[in-house]
Amino acid sequence: DIVKNVAKDFSREDDLLVFSLSNPKKSCSYNAIKIGTPEQKKSKLMEGLDLEHEYYGAVASKYLGTLFDILDFLGKKDITLADLQNYLINENAKASLFEQLNEREDSEEVDSLLMKLNSLRQVSNKDIAGLCAQIESFSLREFHGALNPRQSRNKEVDLIDVLQNGKVAYFQMNVNAYGDLSSRLGKLIIQDIKLISNMFQSGQVEKKFEYAGIFVDEFGSFATRSFANIQKMIRSSGMGLRLFYQGMADLRDVSPAFENQVLGNSLIK
């Protein structure tokens, strides 16, 4: 309400989009895996989720990469985290992908995707249990509308639209109440900002704004090893990044080198 009142004071209430884990029924919706190519979506999840174990992380990466490749080939580009969870745990959902691929005209690409999809059936459920558990946390009934635009009656937060049209997106993550879920989702949102910045830089999307401010509170909860690269990238895309955290220990928790990288890429410390 405070944010909405401030927006109203500046006659910006129509430009304000609020995503809230604390109040998901009134929250705008956000699809955290909408933006990106299959490889980018896979990398985004691997960066945002806690899948650092060498073996299980490699299995999760291969599994996600195969799923995203197949879904993209079949034209299913706007899948949500709930959809992804369904493909991970529901054998009937995987069977439907087999059917849809077999209905396509024979080609080397279709044959390759069928082989890859068949290989997923050989993966032990134990090997992807960690991946499934973390994706499932986004699929809880409590957050269905907030994280699945198709099930929400409220507006969807489209970060490209927000940036291009001078709107205001406010993500209320409530780290204290939602802990790991909030942290993982925040990391995915930051990865989206990275991808959008790259779209502007590469000319994939024509940039229509001169400057956009991005503010990240409780940064220590959302920091990832690749964030220093994001700092460098978004600066040249006309975005100003402000990070707020409790102390240097938040940066060192990622790694000692990470602290130096973040500070080295910051104008004001």
mmCIF file of C-alpha atoms in Angstrom:
data_model
loop_
_atom_site.group_PDB
_atom_site.id
_atom_site.type_symbol
_atom_site.label_atom_id
_atom_site.label_comp_id
_atom_site.label_asym_id
_atom_site.label_seq_id
_atom_site.Cartn_x
_atom_site.Cartn_y
_atom_site.Cartn_z
ATOM 1 C CA ASP A 1 0.000 0.000 0.000
ATOM 2 C CA ILE A 2 2.873 2.388 0.741
ATOM 3 C CA VAL A 3 4.336 1.874 -2.726
ATOM 4 C CA LYS A 4 0.943 2.330 -4.352
ATOM 5 C CA ASN A 5 0.310 5.511 -2.381
ATOM 6 C CA VAL A 6 3.668 6.950 -3.443
ATOM 7 C CA ALA A 7 2.890 6.101 -7.074
ATOM 8 C CA LYS A 8 -0.480 7.802 -6.701
ATOM 9 C CA ASP A 9 1.143 10.940 -5.264
ATOM 10 C CA PHE A 10 3.211 11.188 -8.454
ATOM 11 C CA SER A 11 0.252 10.264 -10.715
ATOM 12 C CA ARG A 12 2.003 7.010 -11.682
ATOM 13 C CA GLU A 13 -0.479 4.495 -10.279
ATOM 14 C CA ASP A 14 -1.359 3.232 -13.770
ATOM 15 C CA ASP A 15 2.336 2.609 -14.479
ATOM 16 C CA LEU A 16 2.959 0.603 -11.305
ATOM 17 C CA LEU A 17 3.099 -3.198 -11.404
ATOM 18 C CA VAL A 18 3.495 -4.954 -8.049
ATOM 19 C CA PHE A 19 4.556 -8.586 -7.728
ATOM 20 C CA SER A 20 4.173 -9.817 -4.168
ATOM 21 C CA LEU A 21 4.927 -13.180 -2.581
ATOM 22 C CA SER A 22 3.312 -11.833 0.580
ATOM 23 C CA ASN A 23 -0.018 -11.171 -1.116
ATOM 24 C CA PRO A 24 -0.176 -13.509 -4.131
ATOM 25 C CA LYS A 25 -3.941 -13.104 -4.672
ATOM 26 C CA LYS A 26 -3.537 -9.387 -5.356
ATOM 27 C CA SER A 27 -0.122 -9.723 -6.968
ATOM 28 C CA CYS A 28 0.613 -9.142 -10.619
ATOM 29 C CA SER A 29 1.815 -12.338 -12.266
ATOM 30 C CA TYR A 30 5.332 -13.110 -13.458
ATOM 31 C CA ASN A 31 6.580 -15.974 -15.608
ATOM 32 C CA ALA A 32 10.190 -16.533 -14.549
ATOM 33 C CA ILE A 33 11.045 -18.755 -17.546
ATOM 34 C CA LYS A 34 9.307 -16.796 -20.291
ATOM 35 C CA ILE A 35 12.366 -14.908 -21.531
ATOM 36 C CA GLY A 36 15.238 -16.551 -23.383
ATOM 37 C CA THR A 37 16.255 -19.279 -25.788
ATOM 38 C CA PRO A 38 16.169 -22.931 -24.618
ATOM 39 C CA GLU A 39 19.841 -22.714 -23.639
ATOM 40 C CA GLN A 40 19.317 -19.404 -21.827
ATOM 41 C CA LYS A 41 16.322 -20.755 -19.915
ATOM 42 C CA LYS A 42 18.327 -23.779 -18.846
ATOM 43 C CA SER A 43 21.278 -21.635 -17.771
ATOM 44 C CA LYS A 44 18.962 -19.271 -15.908
ATOM 45 C CA LEU A 45 17.546 -22.100 -13.821
ATOM 46 C CA MET A 46 20.937 -23.662 -13.197
ATOM 47 C CA GLU A 47 22.203 -20.300 -11.956
ATOM 48 C CA GLY A 48 19.163 -19.558 -9.819
ATOM 49 C CA LEU A 49 18.623 -22.956 -8.228
ATOM 50 C CA ASP A 50 20.833 -24.724 -5.694
ATOM 51 C CA LEU A 51 22.190 -27.441 -7.997
ATOM 52 C CA GLU A 52 25.924 -27.202 -7.454
ATOM 53 C CA HIS A 53 26.589 -30.908 -6.838
ATOM 54 C CA GLU A 54 28.850 -31.996 -9.697
ATOM 55 C CA TYR A 55 26.895 -35.124 -10.674
ATOM 56 C CA TYR A 56 23.300 -34.121 -9.891
ATOM 57 C CA GLY A 57 23.910 -30.666 -11.318
ATOM 58 C CA ALA A 58 25.144 -32.158 -14.589
ATOM 59 C CA VAL A 59 22.117 -34.472 -14.772
ATOM 60 C CA ALA A 60 19.743 -31.560 -14.074
ATOM 61 C CA SER A 61 21.429 -29.413 -16.737
ATOM 62 C CA LYS A 62 21.130 -32.128 -19.385
ATOM 63 C CA TYR A 63 17.529 -32.891 -18.404
ATOM 64 C CA LEU A 64 16.442 -29.240 -18.543
ATOM 65 C CA GLY A 65 18.313 -28.636 -21.788
ATOM 66 C CA THR A 66 16.543 -31.539 -23.480
ATOM 67 C CA LEU A 67 13.110 -30.496 -22.223
ATOM 68 C CA PHE A 68 13.517 -26.870 -23.281
ATOM 69 C CA ASP A 69 14.811 -27.911 -26.736
ATOM 70 C CA ILE A 70 11.805 -30.163 -27.326
ATOM 71 C CA LEU A 71 9.252 -27.682 -25.990
ATOM 72 C CA ASP A 72 10.719 -24.918 -28.143
ATOM 73 C CA PHE A 73 10.659 -27.150 -31.243
ATOM 74 C CA LEU A 74 6.985 -27.907 -30.569
ATOM 75 C CA GLY A 75 6.196 -24.192 -30.257
ATOM 76 C CA LYS A 76 5.620 -24.232 -26.502
ATOM 77 C CA LYS A 77 7.612 -21.074 -25.814
ATOM 78 C CA ASP A 78 5.594 -19.568 -22.950
ATOM 79 C CA ILE A 79 5.645 -22.472 -20.526
ATOM 80 C CA THR A 80 5.626 -21.661 -16.828
ATOM 81 C CA LEU A 81 7.396 -23.217 -13.865
ATOM 82 C CA ALA A 82 4.210 -25.175 -13.157
ATOM 83 C CA ASP A 83 4.276 -26.561 -16.716
ATOM 84 C CA LEU A 84 7.921 -27.495 -16.290
ATOM 85 C CA GLN A 85 7.150 -29.314 -13.052
ATOM 86 C CA ASN A 86 4.469 -31.294 -14.863
ATOM 87 C CA TYR A 87 6.912 -32.411 -17.566
ATOM 88 C CA LEU A 88 9.454 -33.363 -14.909
ATOM 89 C CA ILE A 89 7.229 -35.635 -12.824
ATOM 90 C CA ASN A 90 4.321 -36.669 -15.060
ATOM 91 C CA GLU A 91 5.032 -39.609 -17.345
ATOM 92 C CA ASN A 92 1.835 -38.913 -19.287
ATOM 93 C CA ALA A 93 3.119 -35.419 -20.057
ATOM 94 C CA LYS A 94 6.360 -36.888 -21.408
ATOM 95 C CA ALA A 95 4.342 -39.420 -23.424
ATOM 96 C CA SER A 96 2.414 -36.546 -25.003
ATOM 97 C CA LEU A 97 5.712 -35.030 -26.144
ATOM 98 C CA PHE A 98 6.595 -38.356 -27.805
ATOM 99 C CA GLU A 99 3.261 -38.319 -29.618
ATOM 100 C CA GLN A 100 3.665 -34.735 -30.778
ATOM 101 C CA LEU A 101 7.184 -35.370 -32.063
ATOM 102 C CA ASN A 102 6.079 -38.511 -33.891
ATOM 103 C CA GLU A 103 3.357 -36.503 -35.607
ATOM 104 C CA ARG A 104 5.986 -34.211 -37.136
ATOM 105 C CA GLU A 105 7.479 -34.898 -40.534
ATOM 106 C CA ASP A 106 10.482 -37.213 -40.343
ATOM 107 C CA SER A 107 13.780 -35.371 -40.163
ATOM 108 C CA GLU A 108 17.173 -35.709 -38.508
ATOM 109 C CA GLU A 109 16.150 -33.082 -35.956
ATOM 110 C CA VAL A 110 12.981 -34.965 -34.978
ATOM 111 C CA ASP A 111 14.906 -38.252 -34.725
ATOM 112 C CA SER A 112 17.524 -36.567 -32.538
ATOM 113 C CA LEU A 113 14.899 -35.072 -30.227
ATOM 114 C CA LEU A 114 13.113 -38.414 -29.944
ATOM 115 C CA MET A 115 16.377 -40.081 -28.913
ATOM 116 C CA LYS A 116 17.065 -37.360 -26.353
ATOM 117 C CA LEU A 117 13.550 -37.602 -24.957
ATOM 118 C CA ASN A 118 13.858 -41.370 -24.691
ATOM 119 C CA SER A 119 17.118 -40.903 -22.778
ATOM 120 C CA LEU A 120 15.244 -38.906 -20.148
ATOM 121 C CA ARG A 121 13.226 -42.002 -19.332
ATOM 122 C CA GLN A 122 16.454 -43.749 -18.390
ATOM 123 C CA VAL A 123 17.268 -41.116 -15.754
ATOM 124 C CA SER A 124 16.599 -42.274 -12.202
ATOM 125 C CA ASN A 125 14.012 -40.265 -10.261
ATOM 126 C CA LYS A 126 16.573 -40.042 -7.474
ATOM 127 C CA ASP A 127 18.986 -38.242 -9.777
ATOM 128 C CA ILE A 128 16.528 -35.425 -10.468
ATOM 129 C CA ALA A 129 14.867 -35.370 -7.035
ATOM 130 C CA GLY A 130 16.658 -32.158 -6.057
ATOM 131 C CA LEU A 131 15.681 -30.433 -9.299
ATOM 132 C CA CYS A 132 12.047 -31.535 -8.961
ATOM 133 C CA ALA A 133 11.840 -30.428 -5.335
ATOM 134 C CA GLN A 134 13.119 -26.936 -6.118
ATOM 135 C CA ILE A 135 10.868 -26.464 -9.156
ATOM 136 C CA GLU A 136 7.941 -27.805 -7.114
ATOM 137 C CA SER A 137 8.457 -25.047 -4.547
ATOM 138 C CA PHE A 138 7.442 -22.544 -7.245
ATOM 139 C CA SER A 139 4.359 -24.602 -8.071
ATOM 140 C CA LEU A 140 2.716 -24.473 -4.667
ATOM 141 C CA ARG A 141 -0.996 -23.687 -4.851
ATOM 142 C CA GLU A 142 -0.401 -20.539 -2.808
ATOM 143 C CA PHE A 143 1.566 -18.962 -5.670
ATOM 144 C CA HIS A 144 -0.215 -20.407 -8.722
ATOM 145 C CA GLY A 145 -1.651 -17.087 -9.867
ATOM 146 C CA ALA A 146 1.440 -15.019 -9.090
ATOM 147 C CA LEU A 147 3.824 -17.333 -10.972
ATOM 148 C CA ASN A 148 1.433 -18.473 -13.701
ATOM 149 C CA PRO A 149 -0.068 -15.654 -15.809
ATOM 150 C CA ARG A 150 -2.603 -18.039 -17.367
ATOM 151 C CA GLN A 151 -4.175 -18.597 -13.936
ATOM 152 C CA SER A 152 -4.138 -14.964 -12.848
ATOM 153 C CA ARG A 153 -6.782 -12.277 -13.351
ATOM 154 C CA ASN A 154 -4.222 -9.583 -12.610
ATOM 155 C CA LYS A 155 -1.739 -7.897 -14.936
ATOM 156 C CA GLU A 156 1.450 -9.668 -15.961
ATOM 157 C CA VAL A 157 4.830 -8.078 -15.290
ATOM 158 C CA ASP A 158 6.661 -7.930 -18.620
ATOM 159 C CA LEU A 159 10.096 -6.477 -17.878
ATOM 160 C CA ILE A 160 10.770 -5.520 -21.499
ATOM 161 C CA ASP A 161 7.511 -3.570 -21.592
ATOM 162 C CA VAL A 162 8.332 -1.982 -18.216
ATOM 163 C CA LEU A 163 11.705 -0.745 -19.445
ATOM 164 C CA GLN A 164 10.566 0.341 -22.886
ATOM 165 C CA ASN A 165 7.577 2.324 -21.657
ATOM 166 C CA GLY A 166 8.926 3.880 -18.472
ATOM 167 C CA LYS A 167 6.775 1.825 -16.119
ATOM 168 C CA VAL A 168 7.609 0.809 -12.556
ATOM 169 C CA ALA A 169 7.904 -2.834 -11.497
ATOM 170 C CA TYR A 170 8.124 -3.541 -7.777
ATOM 171 C CA PHE A 171 8.991 -7.061 -6.621
ATOM 172 C CA GLN A 172 8.105 -7.676 -2.981
ATOM 173 C CA MET A 173 10.050 -10.830 -2.228
ATOM 174 C CA ASN A 174 9.781 -10.940 1.583
ATOM 175 C CA VAL A 175 13.030 -12.798 2.206
ATOM 176 C CA ASN A 176 12.346 -13.220 5.927
ATOM 177 C CA ALA A 177 9.064 -15.055 5.361
ATOM 178 C CA TYR A 178 9.866 -17.079 2.237
ATOM 179 C CA GLY A 179 13.594 -17.752 2.578
ATOM 180 C CA ASP A 180 14.914 -20.092 -0.108
ATOM 181 C CA LEU A 181 11.899 -19.625 -2.397
ATOM 182 C CA SER A 182 12.338 -15.849 -2.347
ATOM 183 C CA SER A 183 16.072 -16.152 -2.928
ATOM 184 C CA ARG A 184 15.696 -18.513 -5.900
ATOM 185 C CA LEU A 185 12.998 -16.425 -7.533
ATOM 186 C CA GLY A 186 14.989 -13.230 -7.026
ATOM 187 C CA LYS A 187 17.983 -14.828 -8.736
ATOM 188 C CA LEU A 188 15.793 -15.783 -11.706
ATOM 189 C CA ILE A 189 14.505 -12.215 -11.994
ATOM 190 C CA ILE A 190 18.059 -10.853 -11.983
ATOM 191 C CA GLN A 191 18.961 -13.377 -14.696
ATOM 192 C CA ASP A 192 16.039 -12.020 -16.728
ATOM 193 C CA ILE A 193 17.460 -8.509 -16.408
ATOM 194 C CA LYS A 194 20.757 -9.868 -17.736
ATOM 195 C CA LEU A 195 19.035 -11.493 -20.721
ATOM 196 C CA ILE A 196 17.049 -8.354 -21.529
ATOM 197 C CA SER A 197 20.197 -6.252 -21.354
ATOM 198 C CA ASN A 198 21.808 -8.610 -23.859
ATOM 199 C CA MET A 199 18.771 -8.278 -26.149
ATOM 200 C CA PHE A 200 19.196 -4.506 -26.186
ATOM 201 C CA GLN A 201 22.949 -4.713 -26.756
ATOM 202 C CA SER A 202 22.666 -7.227 -29.602
ATOM 203 C CA GLY A 203 19.912 -5.282 -31.340
ATOM 204 C CA GLN A 204 17.458 -8.157 -30.918
ATOM 205 C CA VAL A 205 15.149 -5.593 -29.277
ATOM 206 C CA GLU A 206 15.362 -1.910 -30.172
ATOM 207 C CA LYS A 207 15.948 0.110 -27.007
ATOM 208 C CA LYS A 208 13.427 2.947 -26.612
ATOM 209 C CA PHE A 209 14.576 4.432 -23.321
ATOM 210 C CA GLU A 210 17.610 6.490 -22.345
ATOM 211 C CA TYR A 211 17.951 5.378 -18.735
ATOM 212 C CA ALA A 212 16.325 2.942 -16.316
ATOM 213 C CA GLY A 213 17.051 2.556 -12.610
ATOM 214 C CA ILE A 214 17.221 -0.882 -10.999
ATOM 215 C CA PHE A 215 17.324 -1.189 -7.212
ATOM 216 C CA VAL A 216 18.083 -4.484 -5.462
ATOM 217 C CA ASP A 217 17.530 -4.566 -1.699
ATOM 218 C CA GLU A 218 18.860 -7.452 0.416
ATOM 219 C CA PHE A 219 21.246 -8.181 -2.440
ATOM 220 C CA GLY A 220 23.054 -10.838 -0.425
ATOM 221 C CA SER A 221 20.007 -13.095 -0.778
ATOM 222 C CA PHE A 222 20.041 -12.883 -4.586
ATOM 223 C CA ALA A 223 23.754 -12.787 -5.412
ATOM 224 C CA THR A 224 25.173 -15.355 -7.822
ATOM 225 C CA ARG A 225 28.700 -15.941 -9.106
ATOM 226 C CA SER A 226 27.852 -14.537 -12.538
ATOM 227 C CA PHE A 227 26.519 -11.263 -11.182
ATOM 228 C CA ALA A 228 29.747 -9.336 -11.811
ATOM 229 C CA ASN A 229 29.250 -9.974 -15.530
ATOM 230 C CA ILE A 230 25.706 -8.619 -15.246
ATOM 231 C CA GLN A 231 27.073 -5.406 -13.724
ATOM 232 C CA LYS A 232 29.317 -4.816 -16.717
ATOM 233 C CA MET A 233 26.614 -5.643 -19.232
ATOM 234 C CA ILE A 234 23.680 -3.579 -18.012
ATOM 235 C CA ARG A 235 25.763 -0.416 -17.622
ATOM 236 C CA SER A 236 26.224 -0.247 -21.392
ATOM 237 C CA SER A 237 22.493 -0.881 -21.882
ATOM 238 C CA GLY A 238 21.495 2.370 -20.199
ATOM 239 C CA MET A 239 20.541 0.831 -16.872
ATOM 240 C CA GLY A 240 21.743 2.078 -13.514
ATOM 241 C CA LEU A 241 22.078 -0.590 -10.835
ATOM 242 C CA ARG A 242 21.914 0.128 -7.097
ATOM 243 C CA LEU A 243 22.707 -2.693 -4.688
ATOM 244 C CA PHE A 244 21.811 -2.644 -0.992
ATOM 245 C CA TYR A 245 23.151 -5.238 1.440
ATOM 246 C CA GLN A 246 23.904 -5.615 5.143
ATOM 247 C CA GLY A 247 27.695 -5.811 4.920
ATOM 248 C CA MET A 248 30.687 -7.058 2.975
ATOM 249 C CA ALA A 249 30.184 -10.513 4.464
ATOM 250 C CA ASP A 250 27.141 -10.879 2.193
ATOM 251 C CA LEU A 251 29.455 -10.585 -0.801
ATOM 252 C CA ARG A 252 32.148 -12.821 0.664
ATOM 253 C CA ASP A 253 29.542 -15.535 1.248
ATOM 254 C CA VAL A 254 29.493 -16.006 -2.535
ATOM 255 C CA SER A 255 33.314 -15.940 -2.754
ATOM 256 C CA PRO A 256 36.193 -13.619 -1.847
ATOM 257 C CA ALA A 257 36.735 -12.910 -5.538
ATOM 258 C CA PHE A 258 33.066 -12.003 -5.909
ATOM 259 C CA GLU A 259 33.404 -9.215 -3.339
ATOM 260 C CA ASN A 260 36.281 -7.691 -5.298
ATOM 261 C CA GLN A 261 34.447 -8.017 -8.602
ATOM 262 C CA VAL A 262 31.260 -6.338 -7.359
ATOM 263 C CA LEU A 263 33.127 -3.504 -5.694
ATOM 264 C CA GLY A 264 35.445 -3.096 -8.667
ATOM 265 C CA ASN A 265 32.487 -2.665 -11.007
ATOM 266 C CA SER A 266 30.718 -0.169 -8.727
ATOM 267 C CA LEU A 267 31.130 3.581 -9.165
ATOM 268 C CA ILE A 268 29.988 4.484 -5.651
ATOM 269 C CA LYS A 269 30.845 2.129 -2.777
#
